[in-house]
């Protein structure tokens, strides 16, 4: 295993991987063999560091051990749009590494200090060949990630800020079973998710309030219409 000095040691990494859904079908011996394989590496990143840039070649899958990373893209209006967040147990590049054109389509950035393990394409194939459950778990994770990304991109295409806001509010009304919802993110985070400026979000909320669609304060939004 190749590792940077700020990442986890082999003794620390072994129980960490064993607790991850992707590795739960592997024996402790197999996990240790994987960690010691030269095709497995451990890396750490600081908040704000770019992990992969748009157009970079993907030749490995990376399992996020700690922290949070985000996928972002620049919209046509120049705003930075947050496409997805990934946390412990998620895989980066899992749906790209076996593609005929294995290129990162968007930039991946470290949102909080993180540690990850990269697994070379050939090592992945060996693990999948040796353990069917590893293969099934890998396919499950990358399929869920692909559905998430596809849904997020569809959600933003040719949709107004108001439409996106109403979709978010209605979904939270359904989940919280109340027309008065508690915000699950800050307004700044909400603006990032919509790929707009914080001021644009606030302006649209004021317009919606004036139109009698919503009432809101710093922590809640009340939907006035069904």
PDB file of C-alpha atoms in Angstrom:
ATOM      1  CA  UNK A   1       0.000   0.000   0.000  1.00  0.00           C
ATOM      2  CA  UNK A   2       1.194   3.480  -0.875  1.00  0.00           C
ATOM      3  CA  UNK A   3       0.209   6.136   1.625  1.00  0.00           C
ATOM      4  CA  UNK A   4       0.854   9.765   2.435  1.00  0.00           C
ATOM      5  CA  UNK A   5       2.121  10.621   5.889  1.00  0.00           C
ATOM      6  CA  UNK A   6      -1.177  12.170   6.964  1.00  0.00           C
ATOM      7  CA  UNK A   7      -3.305   9.170   6.073  1.00  0.00           C
ATOM      8  CA  UNK A   8      -4.152   6.090   8.133  1.00  0.00           C
ATOM      9  CA  UNK A   9      -1.637   3.390   8.943  1.00  0.00           C
ATOM     10  CA  UNK A  10      -2.326  -0.207   7.957  1.00  0.00           C
ATOM     11  CA  UNK A  11      -3.394  -1.073  11.533  1.00  0.00           C
ATOM     12  CA  UNK A  12      -5.837   1.864  11.544  1.00  0.00           C
ATOM     13  CA  UNK A  13      -7.097   1.223   8.046  1.00  0.00           C
ATOM     14  CA  UNK A  14      -7.957  -2.450   8.495  1.00  0.00           C
ATOM     15  CA  UNK A  15     -10.877  -2.020  10.970  1.00  0.00           C
ATOM     16  CA  UNK A  16     -11.989   1.093   9.050  1.00  0.00           C
ATOM     17  CA  UNK A  17     -12.394  -0.861   5.828  1.00  0.00           C
ATOM     18  CA  UNK A  18     -13.963  -3.823   7.633  1.00  0.00           C
ATOM     19  CA  UNK A  19     -16.763  -1.526   8.820  1.00  0.00           C
ATOM     20  CA  UNK A  20     -17.554  -0.316   5.286  1.00  0.00           C
ATOM     21  CA  UNK A  21     -20.432  -1.992   3.409  1.00  0.00           C
ATOM     22  CA  UNK A  22     -18.206  -2.614   0.368  1.00  0.00           C
ATOM     23  CA  UNK A  23     -15.754  -4.742   2.387  1.00  0.00           C
ATOM     24  CA  UNK A  24     -18.104  -6.469   4.807  1.00  0.00           C
ATOM     25  CA  UNK A  25     -18.107  -9.742   2.854  1.00  0.00           C
ATOM     26  CA  UNK A  26     -14.301 -10.014   2.873  1.00  0.00           C
ATOM     27  CA  UNK A  27     -12.340 -11.828   5.557  1.00  0.00           C
ATOM     28  CA  UNK A  28      -9.890  -9.904   7.742  1.00  0.00           C
ATOM     29  CA  UNK A  29      -7.055 -11.694   5.964  1.00  0.00           C
ATOM     30  CA  UNK A  30      -8.358 -10.642   2.555  1.00  0.00           C
ATOM     31  CA  UNK A  31      -8.771  -7.048   3.700  1.00  0.00           C
ATOM     32  CA  UNK A  32      -5.189  -6.959   4.970  1.00  0.00           C
ATOM     33  CA  UNK A  33      -3.936  -8.462   1.703  1.00  0.00           C
ATOM     34  CA  UNK A  34      -5.815  -5.770  -0.197  1.00  0.00           C
ATOM     35  CA  UNK A  35      -4.366  -2.990   1.955  1.00  0.00           C
ATOM     36  CA  UNK A  36      -0.833  -4.295   1.480  1.00  0.00           C
ATOM     37  CA  UNK A  37      -1.253  -4.630  -2.282  1.00  0.00           C
ATOM     38  CA  UNK A  38       0.774  -2.034  -4.205  1.00  0.00           C
ATOM     39  CA  UNK A  39      -2.341  -1.249  -6.262  1.00  0.00           C
ATOM     40  CA  UNK A  40      -4.076   0.112  -3.139  1.00  0.00           C
ATOM     41  CA  UNK A  41      -3.251   3.596  -1.843  1.00  0.00           C
ATOM     42  CA  UNK A  42      -4.342   5.849   1.009  1.00  0.00           C
ATOM     43  CA  UNK A  43      -4.565   9.621   0.629  1.00  0.00           C
ATOM     44  CA  UNK A  44      -5.656  12.586   2.703  1.00  0.00           C
ATOM     45  CA  UNK A  45      -6.931  15.987   1.558  1.00  0.00           C
ATOM     46  CA  UNK A  46      -7.566  19.275   3.314  1.00  0.00           C
ATOM     47  CA  UNK A  47     -10.774  21.250   3.068  1.00  0.00           C
ATOM     48  CA  UNK A  48     -10.898  23.195  -0.181  1.00  0.00           C
ATOM     49  CA  UNK A  49      -8.438  20.991  -2.063  1.00  0.00           C
ATOM     50  CA  UNK A  50      -9.429  19.749  -5.502  1.00  0.00           C
ATOM     51  CA  UNK A  51      -9.316  15.957  -5.700  1.00  0.00           C
ATOM     52  CA  UNK A  52     -10.057  15.648  -9.426  1.00  0.00           C
ATOM     53  CA  UNK A  53     -10.633  18.275 -12.079  1.00  0.00           C
ATOM     54  CA  UNK A  54     -13.025  18.140 -15.006  1.00  0.00           C
ATOM     55  CA  UNK A  55     -11.395  16.292 -17.924  1.00  0.00           C
ATOM     56  CA  UNK A  56      -8.949  14.303 -15.754  1.00  0.00           C
ATOM     57  CA  UNK A  57      -8.583  10.615 -16.551  1.00  0.00           C
ATOM     58  CA  UNK A  58     -10.084   8.133 -14.068  1.00  0.00           C
ATOM     59  CA  UNK A  59      -8.064   4.925 -13.640  1.00  0.00           C
ATOM     60  CA  UNK A  60      -9.136   3.919 -10.131  1.00  0.00           C
ATOM     61  CA  UNK A  61     -12.084   3.909  -7.767  1.00  0.00           C
ATOM     62  CA  UNK A  62     -11.772   5.706  -4.441  1.00  0.00           C
ATOM     63  CA  UNK A  63     -13.578   4.798  -1.235  1.00  0.00           C
ATOM     64  CA  UNK A  64     -14.219   7.762   1.049  1.00  0.00           C
ATOM     65  CA  UNK A  65     -13.231   6.862   4.615  1.00  0.00           C
ATOM     66  CA  UNK A  66     -13.700  10.180   6.398  1.00  0.00           C
ATOM     67  CA  UNK A  67     -14.876  13.686   5.607  1.00  0.00           C
ATOM     68  CA  UNK A  68     -17.003  15.034   2.778  1.00  0.00           C
ATOM     69  CA  UNK A  69     -16.424  15.764  -0.889  1.00  0.00           C
ATOM     70  CA  UNK A  70     -18.665  17.492  -3.418  1.00  0.00           C
ATOM     71  CA  UNK A  71     -19.146  17.370  -7.168  1.00  0.00           C
ATOM     72  CA  UNK A  72     -19.533  20.823  -8.698  1.00  0.00           C
ATOM     73  CA  UNK A  73     -19.956  22.354 -12.122  1.00  0.00           C
ATOM     74  CA  UNK A  74     -20.149  25.866 -13.534  1.00  0.00           C
ATOM     75  CA  UNK A  75     -23.591  26.686 -14.904  1.00  0.00           C
ATOM     76  CA  UNK A  76     -24.235  28.664 -18.077  1.00  0.00           C
ATOM     77  CA  UNK A  77     -24.785  31.785 -15.958  1.00  0.00           C
ATOM     78  CA  UNK A  78     -21.358  31.377 -14.362  1.00  0.00           C
ATOM     79  CA  UNK A  79     -22.678  30.227 -10.975  1.00  0.00           C
ATOM     80  CA  UNK A  80     -21.124  27.262  -9.203  1.00  0.00           C
ATOM     81  CA  UNK A  81     -23.680  24.463  -8.957  1.00  0.00           C
ATOM     82  CA  UNK A  82     -23.342  21.797  -6.277  1.00  0.00           C
ATOM     83  CA  UNK A  83     -24.373  18.522  -7.910  1.00  0.00           C
ATOM     84  CA  UNK A  84     -23.798  15.996  -5.133  1.00  0.00           C
ATOM     85  CA  UNK A  85     -22.227  15.387  -1.741  1.00  0.00           C
ATOM     86  CA  UNK A  86     -20.366  12.206  -0.823  1.00  0.00           C
ATOM     87  CA  UNK A  87     -19.562  10.993   2.663  1.00  0.00           C
ATOM     88  CA  UNK A  88     -17.998   8.002   4.403  1.00  0.00           C
ATOM     89  CA  UNK A  89     -18.644   4.748   2.532  1.00  0.00           C
ATOM     90  CA  UNK A  90     -19.301   6.378  -0.848  1.00  0.00           C
ATOM     91  CA  UNK A  91     -17.211   5.621  -3.930  1.00  0.00           C
ATOM     92  CA  UNK A  92     -15.679   8.229  -6.234  1.00  0.00           C
ATOM     93  CA  UNK A  93     -15.085   7.293  -9.862  1.00  0.00           C
ATOM     94  CA  UNK A  94     -16.745   3.928  -9.422  1.00  0.00           C
ATOM     95  CA  UNK A  95     -19.027   4.435 -12.411  1.00  0.00           C
ATOM     96  CA  UNK A  96     -16.183   5.818 -14.575  1.00  0.00           C
ATOM     97  CA  UNK A  97     -13.201   3.522 -14.045  1.00  0.00           C
ATOM     98  CA  UNK A  98     -14.539   0.813 -16.402  1.00  0.00           C
ATOM     99  CA  UNK A  99     -15.985   3.222 -18.966  1.00  0.00           C
ATOM    100  CA  UNK A 100     -14.637   3.397 -22.524  1.00  0.00           C
ATOM    101  CA  UNK A 101     -14.085   7.114 -21.943  1.00  0.00           C
ATOM    102  CA  UNK A 102     -12.936   7.193 -18.326  1.00  0.00           C
ATOM    103  CA  UNK A 103     -12.882  10.960 -17.857  1.00  0.00           C
ATOM    104  CA  UNK A 104     -14.175  12.968 -14.896  1.00  0.00           C
ATOM    105  CA  UNK A 105     -17.007  15.124 -16.311  1.00  0.00           C
ATOM    106  CA  UNK A 106     -17.027  17.492 -13.330  1.00  0.00           C
ATOM    107  CA  UNK A 107     -14.663  18.744 -10.631  1.00  0.00           C
ATOM    108  CA  UNK A 108     -14.530  16.942  -7.285  1.00  0.00           C
ATOM    109  CA  UNK A 109     -13.567  19.067  -4.285  1.00  0.00           C
ATOM    110  CA  UNK A 110     -12.881  18.282  -0.638  1.00  0.00           C
ATOM    111  CA  UNK A 111     -15.543  20.100   1.427  1.00  0.00           C
ATOM    112  CA  UNK A 112     -14.191  18.860   4.783  1.00  0.00           C
ATOM    113  CA  UNK A 113     -10.819  17.266   5.623  1.00  0.00           C
ATOM    114  CA  UNK A 114     -11.034  13.766   4.228  1.00  0.00           C
ATOM    115  CA  UNK A 115      -9.231  10.478   3.860  1.00  0.00           C
ATOM    116  CA  UNK A 116      -9.800   7.992   1.068  1.00  0.00           C
ATOM    117  CA  UNK A 117      -8.485   4.713  -0.256  1.00  0.00           C
ATOM    118  CA  UNK A 118      -7.907   4.307  -3.980  1.00  0.00           C
ATOM    119  CA  UNK A 119      -8.166   0.891  -5.588  1.00  0.00           C
ATOM    120  CA  UNK A 120      -6.597   0.330  -8.991  1.00  0.00           C
ATOM    121  CA  UNK A 121      -8.835  -0.993 -11.781  1.00  0.00           C
ATOM    122  CA  UNK A 122      -7.007  -4.332 -11.958  1.00  0.00           C
ATOM    123  CA  UNK A 123      -7.202  -4.856  -8.204  1.00  0.00           C
ATOM    124  CA  UNK A 124     -10.930  -4.115  -8.339  1.00  0.00           C
ATOM    125  CA  UNK A 125     -11.347  -6.793 -10.997  1.00  0.00           C
ATOM    126  CA  UNK A 126      -9.469  -9.303  -8.836  1.00  0.00           C
ATOM    127  CA  UNK A 127     -11.698  -8.556  -5.821  1.00  0.00           C
ATOM    128  CA  UNK A 128     -14.865  -8.826  -7.909  1.00  0.00           C
ATOM    129  CA  UNK A 129     -13.715 -12.112  -9.411  1.00  0.00           C
ATOM    130  CA  UNK A 130     -12.874 -13.604  -5.997  1.00  0.00           C
ATOM    131  CA  UNK A 131     -15.971 -12.443  -4.096  1.00  0.00           C
ATOM    132  CA  UNK A 132     -19.422 -12.178  -5.668  1.00  0.00           C
ATOM    133  CA  UNK A 133     -20.814 -10.209  -2.714  1.00  0.00           C
ATOM    134  CA  UNK A 134     -18.089  -7.598  -3.141  1.00  0.00           C
ATOM    135  CA  UNK A 135     -19.145  -7.251  -6.770  1.00  0.00           C
ATOM    136  CA  UNK A 136     -22.840  -6.917  -5.872  1.00  0.00           C
ATOM    137  CA  UNK A 137     -22.156  -4.293  -3.192  1.00  0.00           C
ATOM    138  CA  UNK A 138     -19.947  -2.333  -5.582  1.00  0.00           C
ATOM    139  CA  UNK A 139     -22.662  -2.363  -8.249  1.00  0.00           C
ATOM    140  CA  UNK A 140     -25.263  -1.273  -5.693  1.00  0.00           C
ATOM    141  CA  UNK A 141     -23.201   1.704  -4.533  1.00  0.00           C
ATOM    142  CA  UNK A 142     -22.299   2.983  -7.995  1.00  0.00           C
ATOM    143  CA  UNK A 143     -25.853   2.454  -9.272  1.00  0.00           C
ATOM    144  CA  UNK A 144     -27.229   4.557  -6.410  1.00  0.00           C
ATOM    145  CA  UNK A 145     -24.595   7.241  -7.099  1.00  0.00           C
ATOM    146  CA  UNK A 146     -25.434   7.303 -10.808  1.00  0.00           C
ATOM    147  CA  UNK A 147     -29.158   7.651 -10.075  1.00  0.00           C
ATOM    148  CA  UNK A 148     -28.422  10.491  -7.656  1.00  0.00           C
ATOM    149  CA  UNK A 149     -26.318  12.407 -10.175  1.00  0.00           C
ATOM    150  CA  UNK A 150     -28.747  11.868 -13.039  1.00  0.00           C
ATOM    151  CA  UNK A 151     -31.681  13.008 -10.936  1.00  0.00           C
ATOM    152  CA  UNK A 152     -29.840  16.092  -9.713  1.00  0.00           C
ATOM    153  CA  UNK A 153     -28.880  17.150 -13.231  1.00  0.00           C
ATOM    154  CA  UNK A 154     -32.418  16.614 -14.558  1.00  0.00           C
ATOM    155  CA  UNK A 155     -33.750  18.654 -11.653  1.00  0.00           C
ATOM    156  CA  UNK A 156     -31.720  21.705 -12.674  1.00  0.00           C
ATOM    157  CA  UNK A 157     -32.152  21.673 -16.457  1.00  0.00           C
ATOM    158  CA  UNK A 158     -34.322  24.558 -17.695  1.00  0.00           C
ATOM    159  CA  UNK A 159     -36.051  25.029 -14.340  1.00  0.00           C
ATOM    160  CA  UNK A 160     -36.734  28.358 -12.683  1.00  0.00           C
ATOM    161  CA  UNK A 161     -35.566  29.183  -9.178  1.00  0.00           C
ATOM    162  CA  UNK A 162     -39.194  29.212  -8.045  1.00  0.00           C
ATOM    163  CA  UNK A 163     -39.842  25.735  -9.448  1.00  0.00           C
ATOM    164  CA  UNK A 164     -36.762  24.367  -7.697  1.00  0.00           C
ATOM    165  CA  UNK A 165     -37.742  26.021  -4.417  1.00  0.00           C
ATOM    166  CA  UNK A 166     -41.297  24.707  -4.571  1.00  0.00           C
ATOM    167  CA  UNK A 167     -40.059  21.189  -5.330  1.00  0.00           C
ATOM    168  CA  UNK A 168     -37.729  21.308  -2.322  1.00  0.00           C
ATOM    169  CA  UNK A 169     -40.433  22.725  -0.024  1.00  0.00           C
ATOM    170  CA  UNK A 170     -43.070  20.223  -1.143  1.00  0.00           C
ATOM    171  CA  UNK A 171     -40.682  17.316  -0.666  1.00  0.00           C
ATOM    172  CA  UNK A 172     -39.891  18.510   2.868  1.00  0.00           C
ATOM    173  CA  UNK A 173     -43.608  19.013   3.589  1.00  0.00           C
ATOM    174  CA  UNK A 174     -44.114  15.374   2.629  1.00  0.00           C
ATOM    175  CA  UNK A 175     -41.163  14.145   4.698  1.00  0.00           C
ATOM    176  CA  UNK A 176     -41.915  16.297   7.762  1.00  0.00           C
ATOM    177  CA  UNK A 177     -45.693  15.877   7.470  1.00  0.00           C
ATOM    178  CA  UNK A 178     -46.266  19.580   8.043  1.00  0.00           C
ATOM    179  CA  UNK A 179     -46.805  22.661   5.884  1.00  0.00           C
ATOM    180  CA  UNK A 180     -44.340  24.469   8.172  1.00  0.00           C
ATOM    181  CA  UNK A 181     -40.992  22.844   7.553  1.00  0.00           C
ATOM    182  CA  UNK A 182     -37.700  23.168   9.362  1.00  0.00           C
ATOM    183  CA  UNK A 183     -34.896  23.914   6.916  1.00  0.00           C
ATOM    184  CA  UNK A 184     -32.557  20.964   6.430  1.00  0.00           C
ATOM    185  CA  UNK A 185     -29.759  23.226   5.174  1.00  0.00           C
ATOM    186  CA  UNK A 186     -28.732  26.854   5.386  1.00  0.00           C
ATOM    187  CA  UNK A 187     -29.910  29.242   2.699  1.00  0.00           C
ATOM    188  CA  UNK A 188     -26.321  29.429   1.466  1.00  0.00           C
ATOM    189  CA  UNK A 189     -26.229  25.638   1.076  1.00  0.00           C
ATOM    190  CA  UNK A 190     -29.627  25.729  -0.610  1.00  0.00           C
ATOM    191  CA  UNK A 191     -28.352  28.281  -3.115  1.00  0.00           C
ATOM    192  CA  UNK A 192     -25.323  26.069  -3.821  1.00  0.00           C
ATOM    193  CA  UNK A 193     -27.606  23.109  -4.461  1.00  0.00           C
ATOM    194  CA  UNK A 194     -29.663  25.154  -6.907  1.00  0.00           C
ATOM    195  CA  UNK A 195     -26.555  26.557  -8.575  1.00  0.00           C
ATOM    196  CA  UNK A 196     -27.532  30.175  -7.900  1.00  0.00           C
ATOM    197  CA  UNK A 197     -26.303  33.123  -5.869  1.00  0.00           C
ATOM    198  CA  UNK A 198     -27.468  33.492  -2.257  1.00  0.00           C
ATOM    199  CA  UNK A 199     -28.947  36.895  -3.170  1.00  0.00           C
ATOM    200  CA  UNK A 200     -30.978  35.347  -6.015  1.00  0.00           C
ATOM    201  CA  UNK A 201     -32.472  32.819  -3.613  1.00  0.00           C
ATOM    202  CA  UNK A 202     -33.411  35.514  -1.080  1.00  0.00           C
ATOM    203  CA  UNK A 203     -34.943  37.672  -3.804  1.00  0.00           C
ATOM    204  CA  UNK A 204     -37.099  34.803  -5.081  1.00  0.00           C
ATOM    205  CA  UNK A 205     -38.235  33.922  -1.547  1.00  0.00           C
ATOM    206  CA  UNK A 206     -39.354  37.530  -1.052  1.00  0.00           C
ATOM    207  CA  UNK A 207     -41.295  37.413  -4.319  1.00  0.00           C
ATOM    208  CA  UNK A 208     -42.946  34.135  -3.284  1.00  0.00           C
ATOM    209  CA  UNK A 209     -43.904  35.670   0.072  1.00  0.00           C
ATOM    210  CA  UNK A 210     -45.387  38.725  -1.656  1.00  0.00           C
ATOM    211  CA  UNK A 211     -47.347  36.400  -3.947  1.00  0.00           C
ATOM    212  CA  UNK A 212     -48.800  34.590  -0.916  1.00  0.00           C
ATOM    213  CA  UNK A 213     -47.054  31.313  -1.716  1.00  0.00           C
ATOM    214  CA  UNK A 214     -44.894  31.033   1.427  1.00  0.00           C
ATOM    215  CA  UNK A 215     -44.068  32.560   4.785  1.00  0.00           C
ATOM    216  CA  UNK A 216     -40.570  32.129   6.177  1.00  0.00           C
ATOM    217  CA  UNK A 217     -38.036  33.051   8.822  1.00  0.00           C
ATOM    218  CA  UNK A 218     -34.393  32.105   9.378  1.00  0.00           C
ATOM    219  CA  UNK A 219     -35.199  28.492  10.302  1.00  0.00           C
ATOM    220  CA  UNK A 220     -38.546  27.582   8.725  1.00  0.00           C
ATOM    221  CA  UNK A 221     -40.631  27.950   5.581  1.00  0.00           C
ATOM    222  CA  UNK A 222     -44.411  27.602   5.573  1.00  0.00           C
ATOM    223  CA  UNK A 223     -46.113  26.574   2.348  1.00  0.00           C
ATOM    224  CA  UNK A 224     -49.340  28.546   2.041  1.00  0.00           C
ATOM    225  CA  UNK A 225     -50.698  26.569  -0.932  1.00  0.00           C
ATOM    226  CA  UNK A 226     -50.827  22.848  -1.636  1.00  0.00           C
TER     227      UNK A 226
END
